[in-house]
Tab-separated table of C-alpha atoms in Angstrom:
chain	number	residue	atom	x	y	z
A	1	ASP	CA	10.662	0.574	-9.527
A	2	ALA	CA	10.552	1.808	-5.789
A	3	GLY	CA	13.448	-0.689	-4.704
A	4	ILE	CA	15.981	0.898	-7.074
A	5	THR	CA	16.939	4.351	-7.064
A	6	GLN	CA	19.965	6.091	-8.925
A	7	SER	CA	21.841	9.075	-8.323
A	8	PRO	CA	22.186	11.761	-9.612
A	9	ARG	CA	19.400	11.421	-12.174
A	10	HIS	CA	21.281	14.216	-14.475
A	11	LYS	CA	24.745	15.166	-14.731
A	12	VAL	CA	26.861	17.462	-16.861
A	13	THR	CA	30.444	17.056	-16.735
A	14	GLU	CA	33.565	17.770	-18.629
A	15	THR	CA	35.843	15.387	-20.224
A	16	GLY	CA	38.819	14.503	-18.013
A	17	THR	CA	36.728	14.829	-14.801
A	18	PRO	CA	35.823	11.738	-12.320
A	19	VAL	CA	32.523	11.104	-11.915
A	20	THR	CA	30.565	8.250	-9.852
A	21	LEU	CA	27.021	7.217	-10.188
A	22	ARG	CA	25.234	5.618	-7.113
A	23	CYS	CA	22.855	2.671	-7.270
A	24	HIS	CA	20.783	1.986	-4.107
A	25	GLN	CA	18.266	-0.938	-3.273
A	26	THR	CA	16.309	-1.447	-0.406
A	27	GLU	CA	15.647	-4.948	-1.314
A	28	ASN	CA	18.616	-6.816	-0.188
A	29	HIS	CA	19.227	-8.458	-3.305
A	30	ARG	CA	22.744	-10.056	-4.254
A	31	TYR	CA	22.659	-9.331	-7.864
A	32	MET	CA	23.139	-5.766	-9.006
A	33	TYR	CA	24.017	-4.697	-12.813
A	34	TRP	CA	25.111	-1.323	-14.558
A	35	TYR	CA	24.066	-1.099	-18.082
A	36	ARG	CA	24.392	1.704	-20.488
A	37	GLN	CA	21.919	2.694	-23.153
A	38	ASP	CA	23.036	4.263	-26.724
A	39	PRO	CA	20.975	4.816	-29.713
A	40	GLY	CA	21.313	1.684	-31.932
A	41	HIS	CA	22.550	-0.500	-29.229
A	42	GLY	CA	19.865	-0.777	-26.737
A	43	LEU	CA	21.406	-1.607	-23.532
A	44	ARG	CA	24.888	-2.739	-22.869
A	45	LEU	CA	26.588	-4.577	-19.882
A	46	ILE	CA	29.210	-2.393	-18.105
A	47	HIS	CA	29.959	-4.527	-14.864
A	48	TYR	CA	27.879	-6.391	-12.510
A	49	SER	CA	28.235	-7.476	-8.881
A	50	TYR	CA	27.121	-11.071	-7.518
A	51	GLY	CA	27.518	-10.149	-3.600
A	52	VAL	CA	29.468	-7.394	-1.473
A	53	LYS	CA	33.266	-7.083	-2.723
A	54	ASP	CA	32.421	-9.427	-5.928
A	55	THR	CA	32.093	-7.788	-9.100
A	56	ASP	CA	32.871	-8.582	-12.686
A	57	LYS	CA	33.232	-7.220	-15.999
A	58	GLY	CA	30.459	-6.820	-18.845
A	59	GLU	CA	30.975	-6.270	-22.788
A	60	VAL	CA	31.538	-2.629	-22.468
A	61	SER	CA	33.722	-2.202	-19.048
A	62	ASP	CA	36.676	-0.285	-20.496
A	63	GLY	CA	37.034	3.222	-18.746
A	64	TYR	CA	34.615	2.288	-15.936
A	65	SER	CA	34.969	0.703	-12.312
A	66	VAL	CA	32.483	-0.273	-10.014
A	67	SER	CA	32.308	-1.110	-5.897
A	68	ARG	CA	30.223	-2.826	-3.772
A	69	SER	CA	31.087	-2.462	-0.046
A	70	LYS	CA	27.393	-3.089	1.325
A	71	THR	CA	24.566	-4.985	-0.234
A	72	GLU	CA	22.163	-2.340	-1.028
A	73	ASP	CA	24.876	0.044	-3.044
A	74	PHE	CA	26.684	-0.457	-6.214
A	75	LEU	CA	29.030	2.464	-7.461
A	76	LEU	CA	29.654	3.111	-10.905
A	77	THR	CA	32.954	5.398	-11.411
A	78	LEU	CA	34.089	6.815	-14.294
A	79	GLU	CA	37.881	7.469	-13.635
A	80	SER	CA	38.307	10.294	-16.286
A	81	ALA	CA	35.203	10.789	-18.157
A	82	THR	CA	35.253	10.851	-21.949
A	83	SER	CA	32.332	12.285	-24.564
A	84	SER	CA	32.160	8.639	-25.611
A	85	GLN	CA	30.605	8.108	-22.031
A	86	THR	CA	27.624	10.384	-22.481
A	87	SER	CA	24.879	7.885	-22.141
A	88	VAL	CA	21.952	7.146	-20.288
A	89	TYR	CA	22.905	4.515	-17.258
A	90	PHE	CA	20.945	2.049	-15.704
A	91	CYS	CA	21.167	0.041	-12.723
A	92	ALA	CA	19.340	-3.215	-12.401
A	93	ILE	CA	18.828	-5.755	-9.545
A	94	SER	CA	18.000	-9.407	-9.912
A	95	ARG	CA	15.230	-10.454	-7.852
A	96	GLY	CA	16.230	-13.672	-7.315
A	97	GLY	CA	15.621	-17.243	-8.720
A	98	ASN	CA	16.761	-18.714	-11.978
A	99	THR	CA	15.099	-16.768	-14.251
A	100	GLY	CA	17.146	-13.800	-15.004
A	101	GLU	CA	14.398	-11.456	-15.140
A	102	LEU	CA	15.613	-8.026	-14.204
A	103	PHE	CA	14.075	-4.723	-12.402
A	104	PHE	CA	15.611	-1.438	-13.288
A	105	GLY	CA	16.243	1.797	-11.555
A	106	GLU	CA	15.090	4.938	-13.586
A	107	GLY	CA	18.138	6.002	-15.275
A	108	SER	CA	20.930	8.481	-14.779
A	109	ARG	CA	21.730	10.598	-18.062
A	110	LEU	CA	25.210	11.647	-18.003
A	111	THR	CA	26.559	14.312	-20.455
A	112	VAL	CA	30.248	14.528	-20.828
A	113	LEU	CA	31.355	18.009	-22.617
B	1	ALA	CA	28.879	-11.574	-31.559
B	2	GLN	CA	25.279	-10.130	-31.241
B	3	LYS	CA	23.109	-12.554	-29.455
B	4	VAL	CA	20.016	-10.598	-30.006
B	5	THR	CA	18.937	-9.252	-33.110
B	6	GLN	CA	15.998	-6.968	-33.779
B	7	ALA	CA	15.935	-6.201	-37.427
B	8	GLN	CA	13.369	-3.092	-37.356
B	9	THR	CA	14.822	0.020	-36.333
B	10	GLU	CA	11.191	1.752	-36.186
B	11	ILE	CA	7.821	1.067	-36.957
B	12	SER	CA	5.162	3.437	-37.528
B	13	VAL	CA	1.546	2.206	-37.708
B	14	VAL	CA	-1.869	4.179	-37.151
B	15	GLU	CA	-3.894	3.537	-34.039
B	16	LYS	CA	-5.946	0.001	-34.364
B	17	GLU	CA	-3.230	-1.506	-36.657
B	18	ASP	CA	-1.517	-4.564	-35.502
B	19	VAL	CA	2.202	-4.433	-35.344
B	20	THR	CA	4.582	-7.311	-34.974
B	21	LEU	CA	8.280	-6.772	-33.715
B	22	ASP	CA	10.751	-9.456	-34.455
B	23	CYS	CA	13.380	-10.822	-32.447
B	24	VAL	CA	15.649	-13.351	-33.269
B	25	TYR	CA	18.581	-14.948	-30.852
B	26	GLU	CA	21.608	-17.083	-30.819
B	27	THR	CA	22.721	-19.407	-27.773
B	28	ARG	CA	24.179	-22.546	-27.532
B	29	ASP	CA	22.641	-23.142	-23.722
B	30	THR	CA	19.743	-25.336	-23.814
B	31	THR	CA	18.375	-23.714	-20.787
B	32	TYR	CA	17.564	-20.072	-21.837
B	33	TYR	CA	15.312	-17.247	-21.080
B	34	LEU	CA	13.751	-14.611	-23.479
B	35	PHE	CA	12.174	-11.233	-22.520
B	36	TRP	CA	10.537	-8.283	-23.577
B	37	TYR	CA	10.783	-4.900	-22.264
B	38	LYS	CA	8.935	-1.492	-22.829
B	39	GLN	CA	10.692	1.685	-22.594
B	40	PRO	CA	7.976	4.503	-23.006
B	41	PRO	CA	8.613	8.479	-23.994
B	42	SER	CA	9.314	8.790	-20.200
B	43	GLY	CA	12.287	6.454	-20.233
B	44	GLU	CA	11.632	3.697	-17.566
B	45	LEU	CA	12.124	0.268	-18.393
B	46	VAL	CA	9.504	-2.103	-18.214
B	47	PHE	CA	9.361	-5.659	-17.905
B	48	LEU	CA	6.671	-7.161	-20.300
B	49	ILE	CA	7.174	-10.912	-20.055
B	50	ARG	CA	9.614	-13.768	-19.568
B	51	ARG	CA	9.690	-17.148	-21.611
B	52	ASN	CA	11.843	-20.193	-20.735
B	53	SER	CA	13.488	-22.080	-23.543
B	54	PHE	CA	11.098	-25.169	-22.484
B	55	ASP	CA	7.894	-23.386	-23.205
B	56	GLU	CA	6.768	-22.680	-26.742
B	57	GLN	CA	3.356	-22.155	-25.964
B	58	ASN	CA	2.257	-18.663	-27.282
B	59	GLU	CA	1.191	-16.453	-24.782
B	60	ILE	CA	-1.385	-13.663	-24.717
B	61	SER	CA	-1.619	-11.112	-22.299
B	62	GLY	CA	-4.747	-8.615	-23.130
B	63	ARG	CA	-3.781	-7.065	-26.307
B	64	TYR	CA	-0.059	-8.134	-26.583
B	65	SER	CA	0.716	-11.804	-27.387
B	66	TRP	CA	4.043	-13.700	-28.100
B	67	ASN	CA	5.136	-16.108	-30.410
B	68	PHE	CA	8.011	-18.216	-29.694
B	69	GLN	CA	9.713	-20.652	-31.969
B	70	LYS	CA	12.638	-22.398	-31.100
B	71	SER	CA	13.055	-23.998	-34.727
B	72	THR	CA	13.579	-20.620	-35.733
B	73	SER	CA	15.347	-18.992	-32.669
B	74	SER	CA	12.754	-16.624	-32.745
B	75	PHE	CA	10.318	-14.944	-30.327
B	76	ASN	CA	8.152	-12.099	-31.831
B	77	PHE	CA	5.443	-9.849	-29.885
B	78	THR	CA	2.673	-8.511	-31.483
B	79	ILE	CA	0.252	-5.972	-30.255
B	80	THR	CA	-3.141	-6.106	-31.419
B	81	ALA	CA	-5.332	-2.971	-32.304
B	82	SER	CA	-2.756	-0.777	-31.068
B	83	GLN	CA	-3.220	2.506	-29.220
B	84	VAL	CA	-1.483	5.499	-28.959
B	85	VAL	CA	0.204	4.580	-25.449
B	86	ASP	CA	1.827	1.462	-27.104
B	87	SER	CA	4.094	3.981	-28.682
B	88	ALA	CA	7.600	3.015	-26.838
B	89	VAL	CA	10.642	1.519	-27.598
B	90	TYR	CA	10.798	-2.114	-27.058
B	91	PHE	CA	13.663	-4.244	-26.154
B	92	CYS	CA	14.308	-8.010	-26.387
B	93	ALA	CA	16.579	-9.711	-24.248
B	94	LEU	CA	18.419	-13.242	-23.705
B	95	SER	CA	19.545	-14.718	-20.319
B	96	GLU	CA	21.928	-17.937	-20.632
B	97	ALA	CA	21.205	-20.070	-17.589
B	98	GLY	CA	24.726	-21.591	-18.289
B	99	SER	CA	26.419	-18.276	-17.456
B	100	ASN	CA	24.794	-18.349	-13.951
B	101	ASP	CA	24.841	-14.641	-13.101
B	102	TYR	CA	21.470	-14.015	-14.566
B	103	LYS	CA	22.836	-11.196	-16.776
B	104	LEU	CA	20.960	-10.028	-19.903
B	105	SER	CA	21.718	-9.148	-23.432
B	106	PHE	CA	19.711	-6.973	-25.285
B	107	GLY	CA	18.645	-6.305	-28.819
B	108	ALA	CA	19.090	-2.916	-30.331
B	109	GLY	CA	15.134	-2.324	-29.723
B	110	THR	CA	12.394	-1.187	-32.268
B	111	THR	CA	10.954	1.960	-31.977
B	112	VAL	CA	6.940	1.917	-32.277
B	113	THR	CA	4.968	5.282	-32.973
B	114	VAL	CA	1.322	4.835	-33.168
B	115	ARG	CA	-0.538	7.692	-34.556
B	116	ALA	CA	-4.021	8.338	-33.790
């Protein structure tokens, strides 16, 4: 979706290094989400944000932190990457209303060696 | 606890066959929303449909149709006369209005392969 961009789209890193993924939206929406996708698990919520500096944990938050210093950017940080964090990461926004429909970015493929 | 179960991991059909994807959900909320998303081989997630818990009418959109049954907590998806372009991973998802944060819980996905 053109309103959401993720960077980097692909990254290979080594165990123990820090990694930050960026999600940028151009639509000024309040709610943003980080999911990871793994075979056999579908998409699982890592963290989400409901406004600037307002974030909360999802079901698989261990090993991840997030920050949202401005409405348009939601950062996901792996402080010390592990091989179990090799995954495809998707950012999403909720475009408002009470229906819960999410729109997703193109995904960021992270490989931790 | 798993809130959304897609028991079928993979389905393979020949073009023009119909294919039905099962989705069973679990929630205590009386107001909730159900979704289907498609993920083609290119990797993006494409929204297909949203259904709220108060609307049990079946829906048809072209070759796609959805059957929502609260009595069995199911929201099944049928592709009629499948085509190769329907090959994708399909995800069912649930949003509970009581959580007030619009987050989605996804099933594990069903990979559909349509052979020419």
